[in-house]
Coordinates of N, CA and C in Angstrom, one line a residue:
D1321 N 2.4 21.2 18.2 CA 3.7 21.1 18.8 C 3.6 21.3 20.3
T1322 N 4.4 20.5 21.0 CA 4.4 20.6 22.4 C 5.8 20.6 22.9
A1323 N 6.0 21.2 24.0 CA 7.3 21.3 24.6 C 7.4 20.2 25.7
D1324 N 8.5 19.5 25.8 CA 8.8 18.6 26.8 C 9.7 19.2 27.8
S1325 N 9.2 19.6 29.0 CA 10.0 20.4 29.9 C 11.1 19.6 30.6
L1326 N 11.0 18.2 30.6 CA 12.0 17.4 31.2 C 13.2 17.3 30.3
Q1327 N 13.0 17.3 29.0 CA 14.2 17.2 28.1 C 14.5 18.5 27.3
G1328 N 13.6 19.5 27.5 CA 13.9 20.7 26.8 C 13.7 20.6 25.3
L1329 N 12.9 19.7 24.8 CA 12.7 19.4 23.4 C 11.3 19.7 23.0
N1330 N 11.1 20.0 21.7 CA 9.8 20.2 21.2 C 9.4 18.8 20.5
S1331 N 8.2 18.5 20.7 CA 7.6 17.3 20.1 C 6.6 17.7 19.0
Y1332 N 6.9 17.3 17.8 CA 6.0 17.6 16.7 C 5.0 16.5 16.4
K1333 N 3.8 16.9 16.2 CA 2.7 15.9 16.0 C 1.9 16.1 14.8
G1334 N 2.6 16.6 13.7 CA 1.9 16.9 12.5 C 1.8 15.6 11.6
E1335 N 1.1 15.8 10.5 CA 0.9 14.7 9.5 C 2.2 14.2 9.0
A1336 N 3.2 15.1 8.8 CA 4.5 14.6 8.3 C 5.2 13.6 9.2
V1337 N 5.0 13.7 10.5 CA 5.5 12.7 11.5 C 4.8 11.4 11.3
C1338 N 3.5 11.5 11.1 CA 2.7 10.2 10.9 C 3.1 9.6 9.6
Q1339 N 3.4 10.3 8.5 CA 3.8 9.7 7.3 C 5.2 9.1 7.4
A1340 N 6.1 9.7 8.2 CA 7.4 9.2 8.4 C 7.3 7.8 9.1
I1341 N 6.4 7.8 10.1 CA 6.2 6.5 10.9 C 5.7 5.5 10.0
C1342 N 4.7 5.9 9.1 CA 4.1 4.9 8.2 C 5.1 4.4 7.2
N1343 N 6.0 5.3 6.7 CA 7.0 4.9 5.8 C 7.9 3.8 6.4
M1344 N 8.2 3.9 7.7 CA 9.0 2.9 8.4 C 8.2 1.6 8.4
A1345 N 6.9 1.6 8.7 CA 6.1 0.4 8.7 C 6.1 -0.2 7.3
L1346 N 6.0 0.6 6.3 CA 6.0 0.0 4.9 C 7.3 -0.6 4.6
R1347 N 8.4 0.0 5.0 CA 9.7 -0.6 4.8 C 9.9 -1.9 5.4
L1348 N 9.4 -2.0 6.7 CA 9.4 -3.3 7.4 C 8.6 -4.3 6.7
T1349 N 7.4 -3.9 6.1 CA 6.6 -4.8 5.4 C 7.3 -5.3 4.2
D1350 N 8.0 -4.4 3.4 CA 8.8 -4.8 2.3 C 9.8 -5.8 2.6
L1351 N 10.4 -5.7 3.8 CA 11.4 -6.7 4.3 C 10.8 -8.0 4.8
G1352 N 9.5 -8.1 4.8 CA 8.8 -9.3 5.4 C 8.7 -9.3 6.9
E1353 N 8.9 -8.2 7.5 CA 8.8 -8.1 9.0 C 7.4 -7.6 9.3
Y1354 N 6.4 -8.4 9.1 CA 5.1 -8.0 9.2 C 4.7 -7.7 10.7
E1355 N 5.2 -8.4 11.6 CA 4.8 -8.1 13.0 C 5.4 -6.8 13.5
L1356 N 6.7 -6.6 13.1 CA 7.3 -5.3 13.5 C 6.6 -4.1 12.7
G1357 N 6.3 -4.4 11.5 CA 5.5 -3.3 10.7 C 4.2 -3.0 11.4
M1358 N 3.5 -4.0 11.9 CA 2.3 -3.8 12.6 C 2.4 -3.0 13.9
L1359 N 3.5 -3.3 14.6 CA 3.8 -2.5 15.8 C 4.0 -1.1 15.5
V1360 N 4.7 -0.8 14.4 CA 4.9 0.6 14.0 C 3.6 1.2 13.6
V1361 N 2.7 0.5 12.8 CA 1.4 1.0 12.5 C 0.6 1.3 13.7
D1362 N 0.6 0.4 14.7 CA -0.1 0.6 15.9 C 0.4 1.9 16.6
H1363 N 1.7 2.1 16.6 CA 2.2 3.4 17.2 C 1.6 4.6 16.5
A1364 N 1.6 4.6 15.2 CA 1.0 5.7 14.4 C -0.5 5.8 14.7
K1365 N -1.2 4.7 14.8 CA -2.6 4.7 15.1 C -2.9 5.4 16.4
E1366 N -2.0 5.1 17.4 CA -2.2 5.6 18.7 C -1.9 7.1 18.8
R1367 N -0.9 7.5 18.1 CA -0.5 9.0 18.1 C -1.3 9.8 17.2
F1368 N -1.8 9.2 16.1 CA -2.6 10.0 15.1 C -3.9 9.3 14.7
P1369 N -4.8 9.2 15.6 CA -6.0 8.3 15.4 C -6.9 8.8 14.2
N1370 N -6.8 10.0 13.8 CA -7.6 10.5 12.7 C -6.9 10.6 11.3
S1371 N -5.7 10.1 11.3 CA -5.0 10.1 10.0 C -5.3 9.0 9.1
S1372 N -5.4 9.2 7.8 CA -5.6 8.1 6.9 C -4.3 7.5 6.5
S1373 N -3.2 8.1 6.8 CA -1.9 7.5 6.5 C -1.7 6.1 7.1
W1374 N -1.9 6.0 8.4 CA -1.7 4.7 9.0 C -2.8 3.7 8.5
Q1375 N -4.0 4.2 8.2 CA -5.0 3.3 7.7 C -4.5 2.6 6.4
L1376 N -4.0 3.5 5.5 CA -3.5 3.0 4.2 C -2.3 2.0 4.4
S1377 N -1.4 2.4 5.3 CA -0.2 1.5 5.6 C -0.7 0.2 6.2
E1378 N -1.7 0.2 7.0 CA -2.2 -1.0 7.6 C -2.8 -1.9 6.6
Q1379 N -3.5 -1.4 5.6 CA -4.1 -2.2 4.6 C -3.1 -2.8 3.6
V1380 N -2.0 -2.0 3.3 CA -0.9 -2.4 2.5 C -0.2 -3.6 3.2
L1381 N 0.0 -3.5 4.5 CA 0.6 -4.5 5.2 C -0.2 -5.8 5.2
Y1382 N -1.5 -5.7 5.5 CA -2.4 -6.8 5.4 C -2.4 -7.5 4.0
F1383 N -2.5 -6.6 3.0 CA -2.5 -7.1 1.6 C -1.2 -7.9 1.3
T1384 N -0.1 -7.3 1.6 CA 1.2 -7.9 1.3 C 1.4 -9.2 2.0
R1385 N 1.1 -9.2 3.3 CA 1.2 -10.5 4.1 C 0.3 -11.6 3.5
A1386 N -0.9 -11.2 3.2 CA -1.8 -12.2 2.6 C -1.4 -12.7 1.2
L1387 N -0.9 -11.7 0.4 CA -0.5 -12.1 -0.9 C 0.6 -13.1 -0.9
Y1388 N 1.6 -12.9 -0.1 CA 2.8 -13.8 0.0 C 2.4 -15.1 0.7
K1389 N 1.3 -15.2 1.4 CA 0.9 -16.4 2.1 C -0.1 -17.1 1.2
G1390 N -0.5 -16.5 0.1 CA -1.5 -17.1 -0.8 C -2.9 -17.1 -0.3
Q1391 N -3.2 -16.2 0.6 CA -4.5 -16.0 1.2 C -5.3 -15.0 0.4
W1392 N -5.8 -15.4 -0.8 CA -6.4 -14.6 -1.7 C -7.6 -13.8 -1.2
Q1393 N -8.4 -14.4 -0.4 CA -9.6 -13.7 0.1 C -9.2 -12.6 1.1
T1394 N -8.2 -12.8 1.9 CA -7.8 -11.8 2.8 C -7.1 -10.6 2.0
A1395 N -6.4 -11.0 1.0 CA -5.8 -9.9 0.2 C -6.8 -9.1 -0.5
Q1396 N -7.9 -9.8 -1.0 CA -9.0 -9.1 -1.7 C -9.7 -8.2 -0.7
S1397 N -9.9 -8.6 0.5 CA -10.5 -7.8 1.5 C -9.7 -6.5 1.8
A1398 N -8.4 -6.7 1.8 CA -7.5 -5.5 2.0 C -7.6 -4.5 0.8
V1399 N -7.7 -5.1 -0.4 CA -7.9 -4.3 -1.6 C -9.2 -3.4 -1.5
R1400 N -10.3 -4.1 -1.0 CA -11.5 -3.4 -0.9 C -11.4 -2.2 0.1
Q1401 N -10.7 -2.5 1.2 CA -10.4 -1.4 2.2 C -9.6 -0.3 1.6
L1402 N -8.6 -0.7 0.9 CA -7.7 0.3 0.2 C -8.5 1.2 -0.7
A1403 N -9.5 0.6 -1.4 CA -10.3 1.4 -2.3 C -11.0 2.6 -1.7
T1404 N -11.3 2.5 -0.4 CA -11.9 3.6 0.3 C -10.9 4.7 0.7
L1405 N -9.6 4.3 0.6 CA -8.6 5.3 1.0 C -7.8 5.9 -0.2
N1406 N -7.6 5.0 -1.2 CA -6.8 5.4 -2.4 C -7.1 4.5 -3.5
K1407 N -7.9 5.1 -4.5 CA -8.4 4.3 -5.6 C -7.3 3.7 -6.4
W1408 N -6.3 4.5 -6.7 CA -5.2 4.0 -7.6 C -4.3 2.9 -6.9
E1409 N -4.1 3.1 -5.6 CA -3.3 2.1 -4.9 C -4.1 0.8 -4.9
A1410 N -5.4 0.9 -4.7 CA -6.3 -0.3 -4.7 C -6.3 -1.0 -6.1
L1411 N -6.3 -0.3 -7.2 CA -6.3 -0.9 -8.5 C -5.0 -1.5 -8.8
L1412 N -3.9 -0.9 -8.4 CA -2.6 -1.5 -8.6 C -2.4 -2.8 -7.8
R1413 N -2.9 -2.8 -6.5 CA -2.8 -4.0 -5.7 C -3.7 -5.1 -6.2
E1414 N -4.9 -4.7 -6.7 CA -5.8 -5.7 -7.3 C -5.1 -6.3 -8.5
G1415 N -4.4 -5.5 -9.4 CA -3.7 -6.1 -10.5 C -2.6 -7.0 -10.0
E1416 N -1.9 -6.7 -9.0 CA -0.9 -7.5 -8.4 C -1.5 -8.9 -7.9
L1417 N -2.6 -8.8 -7.3 CA -3.3 -10.0 -6.7 C -3.7 -10.9 -7.9
M1418 N -4.3 -10.3 -8.9 CA -4.8 -11.1 -10.0 C -3.6 -11.8 -10.8
L1419 N -2.5 -11.1 -10.9 CA -1.3 -11.7 -11.5 C -0.8 -12.9 -10.6
A1420 N -0.8 -12.7 -9.3 CA -0.4 -13.8 -8.4 C -1.3 -15.0 -8.6
K1421 N -2.6 -14.7 -8.8 CA -3.6 -15.8 -8.9 C -3.6 -16.4 -10.3
G1422 N -2.9 -15.8 -11.2 CA -2.8 -16.3 -12.6 C -3.9 -15.8 -13.5
D1423 N -4.7 -14.8 -13.1 CA -5.7 -14.2 -13.9 C -5.2 -13.0 -14.6
T1424 N -4.5 -13.2 -15.7 CA -3.8 -12.1 -16.4 C -4.8 -11.1 -17.0
A1425 N -5.9 -11.6 -17.5 CA -6.9 -10.7 -18.2 C -7.5 -9.7 -17.1
E1426 N -7.8 -10.2 -16.0 CA -8.4 -9.4 -14.9 C -7.3 -8.4 -14.4
A1427 N -6.1 -8.9 -14.3 CA -5.0 -8.0 -13.8 C -4.8 -6.9 -14.8
L1428 N -4.7 -7.2 -16.1 CA -4.5 -6.2 -17.1 C -5.7 -5.2 -17.1
A1429 N -6.9 -5.6 -16.8 CA -8.1 -4.7 -16.8 C -7.9 -3.7 -15.7
S1430 N -7.5 -4.1 -14.5 CA -7.2 -3.2 -13.4 C -6.1 -2.2 -13.7
I1431 N -5.1 -2.7 -14.3 CA -3.9 -1.9 -14.6 C -4.2 -0.9 -15.7
T1432 N -5.0 -1.4 -16.7 CA -5.4 -0.5 -17.8 C -6.2 0.7 -17.3
T1433 N -7.1 0.4 -16.3 CA -7.9 1.5 -15.7 C -7.0 2.6 -15.2
V1434 N -5.9 2.2 -14.6 CA -5.0 3.2 -14.0 C -4.3 3.9 -15.2
L1435 N -3.8 3.2 -16.2 CA -3.1 3.8 -17.3 C -3.9 4.7 -18.1
D1436 N -5.2 4.4 -18.2 CA -6.1 5.2 -19.0 C -6.3 6.6 -18.5
V1437 N -5.9 6.9 -17.3 CA -6.1 8.2 -16.7 C -5.2 9.2 -17.5
G1438 N -4.1 8.8 -18.0 CA -3.3 9.7 -18.8 C -2.2 10.4 -18.0
P1439 N -1.8 11.6 -18.6 CA -0.7 12.3 -18.0 C -1.0 13.0 -16.6
S1440 N -2.2 13.1 -16.3 CA -2.5 13.7 -15.0 C -2.2 12.8 -13.8
L1441 N -2.0 11.5 -14.1 CA -1.7 10.5 -13.1 C -0.3 10.8 -12.5
C1442 N -0.2 10.6 -11.2 CA 1.1 10.7 -10.5 C 2.2 9.8 -11.2
P1443 N 3.3 10.3 -11.5 CA 4.3 9.6 -12.3 C 4.7 8.2 -11.6
S1444 N 4.8 8.2 -10.3 CA 5.2 7.0 -9.6 C 4.1 5.9 -9.7
V1445 N 2.9 6.3 -9.7 CA 1.8 5.4 -9.9 C 1.8 4.9 -11.3
R1446 N 2.0 5.7 -12.3 CA 2.1 5.3 -13.7 C 3.2 4.3 -13.9
V1447 N 4.4 4.6 -13.3 CA 5.5 3.6 -13.5 C 5.2 2.3 -12.9
R1448 N 4.5 2.3 -11.7 CA 4.1 1.0 -11.1 C 3.1 0.3 -12.0
A1449 N 2.2 1.0 -12.6 CA 1.2 0.4 -13.4 C 1.9 -0.2 -14.7
L1450 N 2.9 0.5 -15.2 CA 3.6 0.0 -16.4 C 4.4 -1.2 -16.1
L1451 N 5.0 -1.2 -14.9 CA 5.7 -2.4 -14.5 C 4.8 -3.7 -14.4
L1452 N 3.7 -3.4 -13.8 CA 2.7 -4.5 -13.6 C 2.2 -5.0 -15.0
A1453 N 1.9 -4.0 -15.9 CA 1.4 -4.3 -17.2 C 2.5 -5.2 -18.0
A1454 N 3.7 -4.8 -17.8 CA 4.8 -5.6 -18.5 C 4.8 -7.0 -17.9
K1455 N 4.7 -7.1 -16.6 CA 4.7 -8.5 -15.9 C 3.5 -9.3 -16.4
G1456 N 2.3 -8.6 -16.6 CA 1.1 -9.3 -17.0 C 1.2 -9.7 -18.5
S1457 N 1.8 -8.8 -19.3 CA 2.0 -9.1 -20.7 C 3.0 -10.3 -20.9
Q1458 N 4.0 -10.3 -20.1 CA 5.0 -11.4 -20.1 C 4.3 -12.7 -19.7
A1459 N 3.4 -12.7 -18.7 CA 2.7 -13.9 -18.2 C 1.8 -14.4 -19.3
A1460 N 1.1 -13.4 -20.0 CA 0.2 -13.8 -21.1 C 0.9 -14.4 -22.2
A1461 N 2.1 -13.9 -22.5 CA 2.9 -14.5 -23.7 C 3.4 -15.9 -23.4
V1462 N 3.7 -16.2 -22.1 CA 4.1 -17.5 -21.7 C 3.0 -18.5 -21.7
S1463 N 1.8 -18.1 -21.4 CA 0.7 -19.0 -21.3 C 0.3 -19.6 -22.6

């Protein structure tokens, strides 16, 4: 924490601030505002160079942009980078990528790996995996 004598305010530089900034970047990514999202990630990177939060957000942004542009190799590269930061996020994104490519069997394999962890898994990760599994099962039924 530092004091700004000009404005009489305290400036907080903790991990929570970095996560809040990264949440804004992810929201912009969800809205398709990739350039704005990248600007926000760059701000987090500058303020918190040692945080893994902005690194994760950056890879999610790269993945999402590549996925919606059909750039499978770029999306796969982002998944590999995500795996070094968050195994479960990487497996979910890999499942999402495989579904987009039409490879339902590979998608369900990634998703099943997540679901096999059981009750110790974070509930939000489990819900995301279940949603992807339903999407994959629906795609398999239609094929």
